[in-house]
């Protein structure tokens, strides 16, 4: 009996669990380690913030998948790894030995520059903490009758969160009582084409979201730009860059220059062939790409297949991530902006497309719905 450990309940591991539920792997015992009993889909988070979804519509429950897949579950945090000894360490449950290991533990938000803020600081990871903090913050804003909020980060996540926050707060408090500022660093949507940047810039202006170029640090009143300009706000949402968990540095695994696990074709560690990684915890050194949920989702089937092959003593199969991705950015109301290569367009039709894709993705991990017992999901 060989032991496979799945560390983290991320998007890629959802597919591994589904594969195991459909076709068990003889001679393999599987353990999943995750601090949470569900996986909230990051692609639907802005829609939940805006009020278009219930939280349960955005989350895949792990328990039914674990039961169907006959996978042991340890609800705990990974705190260390010794790849030489093939042992993964947990915060409360001790050391766990493995024959094969798959890591899908995500990344952490780097908020070191914002730590000194006097405003309430909300980080978008872990998502479980963010949904609690955002719900509490909405209630606080409603108590005082006004809201002053800044989102730090000019990437796709920062844009979507700023637009979702503005839309929701307008509904709760009225547009005249809401201020939302987007701190965009070196500019909006780095790495994206000029067409979508223009469209997003227009959308932000139409929604009365002030865009400030520059880098911000925390200060007693909220934020301070590098030129000394103070931006007083009551709440700061950090959608800044990511950093690896500290324990990766002592894991004995080869790491990429960004500090994340270096993986090659097939999502296999470049230094330890029995270790695989997907999602934000990994960096493809042969085919670099952005740390985006779409890549974790697409890696899931390849990861499941290659874990099974390695446990049977076979070589992993090739998996190359796509060179370009379809982006559907939620813009607050039930509208979205589509970006594909150099093309972009937006409107209600793009939201319907995004909503259909997102609901279809979540439905595949609802075993009752898959078996025809769950009924149709309620519309938002």
Short mmCIF file of C-alpha atoms in Angstrom, two decimals:
data_model
loop_
_atom_site.label_atom_id
_atom_site.label_comp_id
_atom_site.label_asym_id
_atom_site.label_seq_id
_atom_site.Cartn_x
_atom_site.Cartn_y
_atom_site.Cartn_z
CA UNK A 1 0.00 0.00 0.00
CA UNK A 2 1.48 3.34 -1.09
CA UNK A 3 0.62 6.61 0.61
CA UNK A 4 -0.26 9.73 -1.39
CA UNK A 5 -0.55 12.98 0.53
CA UNK A 6 -2.47 15.90 -0.95
CA UNK A 7 -1.40 19.07 0.88
CA UNK A 8 -3.98 21.80 0.43
CA UNK A 9 -7.57 21.74 -0.83
CA UNK A 10 -6.99 24.05 -3.78
CA UNK A 11 -8.59 24.07 -7.23
CA UNK A 12 -6.24 21.45 -8.71
CA UNK A 13 -6.78 19.03 -5.83
CA UNK A 14 -10.55 19.24 -6.26
CA UNK A 15 -10.04 17.49 -9.58
CA UNK A 16 -7.78 14.85 -8.00
CA UNK A 17 -10.52 14.07 -5.47
CA UNK A 18 -13.11 13.85 -8.23
CA UNK A 19 -10.87 11.50 -10.22
CA UNK A 20 -10.42 9.27 -7.18
CA UNK A 21 -14.16 9.24 -6.54
CA UNK A 22 -14.81 8.14 -10.12
CA UNK A 23 -12.06 5.51 -10.33
CA UNK A 24 -10.27 4.45 -7.10
CA UNK A 25 -6.56 3.72 -7.38
CA UNK A 26 -5.89 0.17 -6.12
CA UNK A 27 -3.04 -0.14 -3.64
CA UNK A 28 -3.01 3.59 -2.83
CA UNK A 29 -4.01 5.21 0.45
CA UNK A 30 -4.71 8.93 0.13
CA UNK A 31 -4.66 11.67 2.79
CA UNK A 32 -5.75 15.27 2.26
CA UNK A 33 -4.45 17.98 4.61
CA UNK A 34 -6.31 21.28 4.56
CA UNK A 35 -7.22 23.87 7.20
CA UNK A 36 -10.73 24.22 5.72
CA UNK A 37 -13.62 21.88 4.96
CA UNK A 38 -14.47 23.65 1.73
CA UNK A 39 -12.75 25.38 -1.17
CA UNK A 40 -14.08 28.82 -2.04
CA UNK A 41 -13.67 29.50 -5.76
CA UNK A 42 -11.68 32.69 -6.20
CA UNK A 43 -13.27 33.39 -9.59
CA UNK A 44 -16.67 33.94 -7.94
CA UNK A 45 -15.41 35.99 -4.98
CA UNK A 46 -16.08 39.42 -6.58
CA UNK A 47 -19.62 38.28 -7.43
CA UNK A 48 -20.15 37.24 -3.81
CA UNK A 49 -18.76 40.57 -2.57
CA UNK A 50 -21.15 42.44 -4.84
CA UNK A 51 -24.09 40.39 -3.50
CA UNK A 52 -24.84 38.30 -6.61
CA UNK A 53 -24.08 34.91 -5.02
CA UNK A 54 -24.58 33.21 -1.70
CA UNK A 55 -21.31 31.94 -0.27
CA UNK A 56 -22.39 28.30 -0.58
CA UNK A 57 -22.78 28.82 -4.33
CA UNK A 58 -19.10 29.79 -4.51
CA UNK A 59 -17.72 26.93 -2.41
CA UNK A 60 -17.06 23.25 -3.03
CA UNK A 61 -17.69 21.13 0.08
CA UNK A 62 -14.84 18.71 0.62
CA UNK A 63 -16.63 16.14 2.79
CA UNK A 64 -18.79 14.55 0.04
CA UNK A 65 -15.78 14.35 -2.29
CA UNK A 66 -13.59 12.88 0.43
CA UNK A 67 -16.21 10.28 1.32
CA UNK A 68 -16.78 9.27 -2.30
CA UNK A 69 -13.03 9.10 -2.94
CA UNK A 70 -12.34 7.23 0.34
CA UNK A 71 -9.71 9.82 1.25
CA UNK A 72 -8.63 10.40 4.84
CA UNK A 73 -8.96 14.05 5.89
CA UNK A 74 -6.74 15.92 8.33
CA UNK A 75 -8.01 19.42 9.07
CA UNK A 76 -4.77 21.21 9.78
CA UNK A 77 -2.18 23.60 8.36
CA UNK A 78 1.03 22.46 6.70
CA UNK A 79 3.90 23.88 8.74
CA UNK A 80 6.94 22.22 7.18
CA UNK A 81 8.32 19.67 4.74
CA UNK A 82 11.42 17.52 4.65
CA UNK A 83 11.55 16.25 1.08
CA UNK A 84 14.69 14.23 1.78
CA UNK A 85 12.92 12.17 4.46
CA UNK A 86 9.56 12.29 2.60
CA UNK A 87 7.78 13.74 5.61
CA UNK A 88 5.31 16.62 5.69
CA UNK A 89 4.79 18.46 8.96
CA UNK A 90 1.51 19.84 10.27
CA UNK A 91 0.77 22.44 12.91
CA UNK A 92 -1.20 20.17 15.25
CA UNK A 93 -1.25 16.64 13.81
CA UNK A 94 2.43 15.77 13.77
CA UNK A 95 4.57 14.45 10.93
CA UNK A 96 3.05 12.48 8.05
CA UNK A 97 5.18 10.25 5.80
CA UNK A 98 4.40 9.86 2.12
CA UNK A 99 5.42 7.91 -0.96
CA UNK A 100 4.13 10.64 -3.26
CA UNK A 101 3.20 14.21 -2.43
CA UNK A 102 1.13 16.83 -4.22
CA UNK A 103 1.17 20.43 -3.03
CA UNK A 104 -1.68 22.85 -3.76
CA UNK A 105 -1.42 25.10 -0.71
CA UNK A 106 -1.54 28.44 -2.54
CA UNK A 107 0.44 31.54 -1.64
CA UNK A 108 0.34 34.34 0.88
CA UNK A 109 -0.39 38.01 0.23
CA UNK A 110 2.63 40.20 0.84
CA UNK A 111 1.31 42.96 3.14
CA UNK A 112 4.61 43.92 4.77
CA UNK A 113 4.44 47.46 3.37
CA UNK A 114 0.88 47.91 4.67
CA UNK A 115 1.36 46.56 8.19
CA UNK A 116 1.60 50.03 9.78
CA UNK A 117 -1.79 51.20 8.50
CA UNK A 118 -4.18 52.58 11.05
CA UNK A 119 -7.09 51.45 8.88
CA UNK A 120 -8.70 48.03 9.03
CA UNK A 121 -6.52 45.81 6.80
CA UNK A 122 -8.20 43.03 4.84
CA UNK A 123 -6.09 40.58 2.84
CA UNK A 124 -7.64 38.49 0.08
CA UNK A 125 -5.84 35.32 1.21
CA UNK A 126 -6.78 33.12 2.84
CA UNK A 127 -10.20 33.61 1.27
CA UNK A 128 -11.91 32.06 4.32
CA UNK A 129 -10.58 34.89 6.48
CA UNK A 130 -11.41 37.52 3.88
CA UNK A 131 -15.09 36.58 3.65
CA UNK A 132 -15.43 36.92 7.43
CA UNK A 133 -13.57 40.25 7.47
CA UNK A 134 -15.53 41.70 4.53
CA UNK A 135 -18.86 40.76 6.10
CA UNK A 136 -17.85 42.44 9.35
CA UNK A 137 -16.59 45.52 7.50
CA UNK A 138 -19.87 45.91 5.61
CA UNK A 139 -21.71 45.89 8.94
CA UNK A 140 -19.32 48.50 10.39
CA UNK A 141 -19.82 50.77 7.38
CA UNK A 142 -23.59 50.43 7.73
CA UNK A 143 -23.41 51.42 11.38
CA UNK A 144 -21.61 54.70 10.62
CA UNK A 145 -23.55 55.33 7.39
CA UNK A 146 -20.54 55.98 5.17
CA UNK A 147 -17.51 54.17 3.76
CA UNK A 148 -13.96 55.13 2.83
CA UNK A 149 -11.99 52.26 1.33
CA UNK A 150 -8.81 51.72 -0.66
CA UNK A 151 -7.82 48.67 -2.69
CA UNK A 152 -4.06 48.27 -3.10
CA UNK A 153 -3.06 46.46 -6.27
CA UNK A 154 -3.67 47.36 -9.91
CA UNK A 155 -3.92 43.80 -11.26
CA UNK A 156 -7.08 41.96 -12.26
CA UNK A 157 -7.88 41.03 -8.65
CA UNK A 158 -7.55 44.62 -7.44
CA UNK A 159 -9.76 45.92 -10.25
CA UNK A 160 -12.50 43.36 -9.61
CA UNK A 161 -12.45 43.87 -5.85
CA UNK A 162 -12.63 47.67 -6.16
CA UNK A 163 -15.59 47.46 -8.54
CA UNK A 164 -17.36 44.85 -6.41
CA UNK A 165 -16.84 46.89 -3.24
CA UNK A 166 -18.11 50.07 -4.86
CA UNK A 167 -21.24 48.36 -6.19
CA UNK A 168 -22.09 46.69 -2.89
CA UNK A 169 -21.44 49.80 -0.79
CA UNK A 170 -23.52 51.94 -3.16
CA UNK A 171 -26.45 49.58 -2.55
CA UNK A 172 -25.97 49.60 1.22
CA UNK A 173 -25.15 53.28 1.81
CA UNK A 174 -25.90 55.28 -1.33
CA UNK A 175 -23.30 56.46 -3.82
CA UNK A 176 -22.79 59.86 -2.14
CA UNK A 177 -21.64 58.18 1.08
CA UNK A 178 -19.00 55.95 -0.51
CA UNK A 179 -15.39 56.58 -1.47
CA UNK A 180 -13.35 53.84 -3.17
CA UNK A 181 -9.75 54.40 -4.27
CA UNK A 182 -7.64 51.98 -6.29
CA UNK A 183 -3.87 52.21 -5.73
CA UNK A 184 -2.47 50.93 -9.01
CA UNK A 185 1.30 50.83 -8.46
CA UNK A 186 3.01 51.23 -11.84
CA UNK A 187 -0.32 51.14 -13.66
CA UNK A 188 -3.50 49.19 -14.31
CA UNK A 189 -3.47 45.56 -15.43
CA UNK A 190 0.25 45.05 -16.07
CA UNK A 191 0.77 42.41 -18.75
CA UNK A 192 -2.63 42.99 -20.35
CA UNK A 193 -3.25 44.62 -23.72
CA UNK A 194 -4.03 48.32 -24.23
CA UNK A 195 -7.61 47.59 -25.31
CA UNK A 196 -8.72 46.11 -21.98
CA UNK A 197 -6.72 48.71 -20.03
CA UNK A 198 -8.68 51.46 -21.81
CA UNK A 199 -11.99 49.72 -21.17
CA UNK A 200 -11.22 49.11 -17.50
CA UNK A 201 -10.05 52.72 -17.07
CA UNK A 202 -13.36 53.95 -18.50
CA UNK A 203 -15.34 51.55 -16.29
CA UNK A 204 -13.54 52.65 -13.12
CA UNK A 205 -14.17 56.30 -13.95
CA UNK A 206 -17.84 55.64 -14.68
CA UNK A 207 -18.16 53.90 -11.30
CA UNK A 208 -16.50 56.86 -9.55
CA UNK A 209 -13.46 54.90 -8.42
CA UNK A 210 -10.39 57.12 -8.15
CA UNK A 211 -7.27 55.47 -9.59
CA UNK A 212 -3.97 56.55 -8.05
CA UNK A 213 -0.71 55.51 -9.68
CA UNK A 214 2.08 54.92 -7.23
CA UNK A 215 3.08 52.61 -4.43
CA UNK A 216 1.57 52.94 -0.97
CA UNK A 217 2.66 52.06 2.53
CA UNK A 218 0.61 51.94 5.68
CA UNK A 219 0.45 54.98 7.95
CA UNK A 220 -1.64 56.01 10.94
CA UNK A 221 -4.35 57.66 8.81
CA UNK A 222 -4.50 54.87 6.27
CA UNK A 223 -2.03 54.99 3.39
CA UNK A 224 0.88 57.14 2.30
CA UNK A 225 2.30 57.28 -1.22
CA UNK A 226 6.02 57.32 -1.94
CA UNK A 227 5.84 61.07 -2.65
CA UNK A 228 4.49 61.66 0.87
CA UNK A 229 0.84 62.14 -0.07
CA UNK A 230 -1.46 60.79 2.65
CA UNK A 231 -4.66 58.97 1.73
CA UNK A 232 -6.94 58.75 4.77
CA UNK A 233 -9.27 55.73 4.62
CA UNK A 234 -11.08 53.53 7.11
CA UNK A 235 -10.39 50.21 5.36
CA UNK A 236 -7.63 48.84 3.10
CA UNK A 237 -8.03 45.72 0.96
CA UNK A 238 -4.66 44.23 0.02
CA UNK A 239 -4.60 42.72 -3.48
CA UNK A 240 -0.84 43.06 -3.70
CA UNK A 241 1.75 40.57 -4.88
CA UNK A 242 2.10 37.10 -3.40
CA UNK A 243 4.91 35.50 -1.44
CA UNK A 244 5.69 31.85 -0.61
CA UNK A 245 5.04 30.32 2.77
CA UNK A 246 8.13 30.52 5.00
CA UNK A 247 8.38 26.73 5.38
CA UNK A 248 9.16 26.24 1.69
CA UNK A 249 12.68 27.64 2.21
CA UNK A 250 13.58 24.68 4.45
CA UNK A 251 11.71 22.01 2.48
CA UNK A 252 14.76 20.63 0.60
CA UNK A 253 12.79 21.08 -2.64
CA UNK A 254 14.33 23.03 -5.50
CA UNK A 255 12.75 26.48 -5.61
CA UNK A 256 12.28 28.89 -8.49
CA UNK A 257 13.81 32.39 -8.30
CA UNK A 258 10.51 33.70 -6.87
CA UNK A 259 10.77 31.30 -3.90
CA UNK A 260 7.96 28.98 -4.98
CA UNK A 261 8.37 25.28 -5.85
CA UNK A 262 10.19 24.82 -9.16
CA UNK A 263 8.17 22.44 -11.33
CA UNK A 264 8.67 21.25 -14.87
CA UNK A 265 6.59 19.61 -17.58
CA UNK A 266 3.75 17.60 -15.99
CA UNK A 267 3.83 19.71 -12.76
CA UNK A 268 6.65 17.54 -11.36
CA UNK A 269 9.27 18.92 -8.97
CA UNK A 270 12.60 19.46 -10.73
CA UNK A 271 14.47 18.00 -7.74
CA UNK A 272 12.18 15.29 -6.31
CA UNK A 273 10.30 13.13 -8.85
CA UNK A 274 7.79 11.90 -6.22
CA UNK A 275 6.65 15.48 -5.53
CA UNK A 276 4.19 17.44 -7.67
CA UNK A 277 2.77 20.92 -7.21
CA UNK A 278 0.11 23.08 -8.86
CA UNK A 279 -1.55 26.43 -8.32
CA UNK A 280 0.17 29.44 -6.80
CA UNK A 281 2.58 27.37 -4.68
CA UNK A 282 4.33 26.26 -7.89
CA UNK A 283 6.27 28.06 -10.61
CA UNK A 284 6.75 26.43 -14.01
CA UNK A 285 10.38 27.03 -14.90
CA UNK A 286 9.97 25.69 -18.44
CA UNK A 287 6.76 27.61 -19.22
CA UNK A 288 6.42 30.63 -16.89
CA UNK A 289 2.93 32.05 -16.45
CA UNK A 290 1.00 34.38 -14.16
CA UNK A 291 -0.23 33.13 -10.80
CA UNK A 292 -3.89 32.90 -11.67
CA UNK A 293 -6.61 30.48 -10.65
CA UNK A 294 -7.24 29.51 -14.26
CA UNK A 295 -3.87 27.73 -14.41
CA UNK A 296 -4.57 25.74 -11.25
CA UNK A 297 -7.94 24.67 -12.64
CA UNK A 298 -6.44 23.58 -15.97
CA UNK A 299 -3.60 21.71 -14.24
CA UNK A 300 -6.01 19.55 -12.22
CA UNK A 301 -6.62 16.76 -14.78
CA UNK A 302 -2.91 16.49 -15.66
CA UNK A 303 -1.98 16.44 -11.99
CA UNK A 304 -4.42 13.63 -11.21
CA UNK A 305 -3.20 11.55 -14.12
CA UNK A 306 0.47 12.01 -13.34
CA UNK A 307 0.10 11.24 -9.63
CA UNK A 308 -1.58 7.97 -10.58
CA UNK A 309 1.16 7.16 -13.09
CA UNK A 310 4.02 7.86 -10.70
CA UNK A 311 2.43 5.69 -8.01
CA UNK A 312 2.30 2.86 -10.59
CA UNK A 313 5.97 3.37 -11.44
CA UNK A 314 5.30 5.07 -14.78
CA UNK A 315 6.76 8.30 -16.14
CA UNK A 316 4.50 11.38 -16.01
CA UNK A 317 2.87 12.64 -19.17
CA UNK A 318 3.55 16.05 -20.65
CA UNK A 319 1.35 18.95 -19.69
CA UNK A 320 1.96 22.42 -21.07
CA UNK A 321 -0.18 25.31 -19.79
CA UNK A 322 -1.91 27.42 -22.40
CA UNK A 323 0.04 30.43 -23.62
CA UNK A 324 -2.90 32.80 -23.32
CA UNK A 325 -5.96 32.81 -21.11
CA UNK A 326 -9.49 34.09 -21.43
CA UNK A 327 -10.14 36.73 -18.76
CA UNK A 328 -13.66 37.70 -17.74
CA UNK A 329 -13.43 40.54 -15.23
CA UNK A 330 -16.52 41.22 -13.12
CA UNK A 331 -17.26 44.95 -12.97
CA UNK A 332 -19.67 45.24 -10.01
CA UNK A 333 -23.20 44.91 -11.40
CA UNK A 334 -24.07 41.84 -13.46
CA UNK A 335 -21.66 42.94 -16.17
CA UNK A 336 -18.14 41.90 -17.10
CA UNK A 337 -15.28 42.69 -19.46
CA UNK A 338 -13.90 39.96 -21.68
CA UNK A 339 -10.22 39.93 -22.66
CA UNK A 340 -8.63 37.48 -25.08
CA UNK A 341 -5.23 38.36 -26.44
CA UNK A 342 -5.52 41.91 -27.76
CA UNK A 343 -9.33 41.85 -27.92
CA UNK A 344 -11.71 43.13 -25.29
CA UNK A 345 -15.42 43.84 -24.99
CA UNK A 346 -17.90 44.08 -22.18
CA UNK A 347 -21.47 44.20 -21.01
CA UNK A 348 -24.23 42.07 -19.57
CA UNK A 349 -23.58 39.29 -22.08
CA UNK A 350 -20.02 38.90 -20.74
CA UNK A 351 -21.38 38.50 -17.19
CA UNK A 352 -23.80 35.81 -18.37
CA UNK A 353 -20.88 34.02 -20.04
CA UNK A 354 -18.75 34.30 -16.90
CA UNK A 355 -21.62 33.22 -14.68
CA UNK A 356 -22.27 30.15 -16.87
CA UNK A 357 -18.58 29.15 -16.82
CA UNK A 358 -18.27 29.64 -13.05
CA UNK A 359 -21.46 27.76 -12.18
CA UNK A 360 -20.49 24.92 -14.50
CA UNK A 361 -17.09 24.70 -12.82
CA UNK A 362 -18.64 24.51 -9.36
CA UNK A 363 -21.33 22.05 -10.43
CA UNK A 364 -18.77 19.40 -11.37
CA UNK A 365 -17.75 19.14 -7.69
CA UNK A 366 -21.34 18.88 -6.46
CA UNK A 367 -21.75 15.09 -6.50
CA UNK A 368 -25.52 15.24 -5.93
CA UNK A 369 -25.94 17.50 -8.95
CA UNK A 370 -23.61 15.27 -10.99
CA UNK A 371 -25.76 12.25 -10.09
CA UNK A 372 -28.97 14.07 -10.88
CA UNK A 373 -30.07 14.33 -7.23
CA UNK A 374 -29.20 17.91 -6.43
CA UNK A 375 -31.66 19.73 -8.64
CA UNK A 376 -30.92 22.93 -10.47
CA UNK A 377 -29.04 25.63 -8.61
CA UNK A 378 -31.03 28.68 -7.68
CA UNK A 379 -30.32 31.81 -9.70
CA UNK A 380 -28.51 34.58 -7.88
#
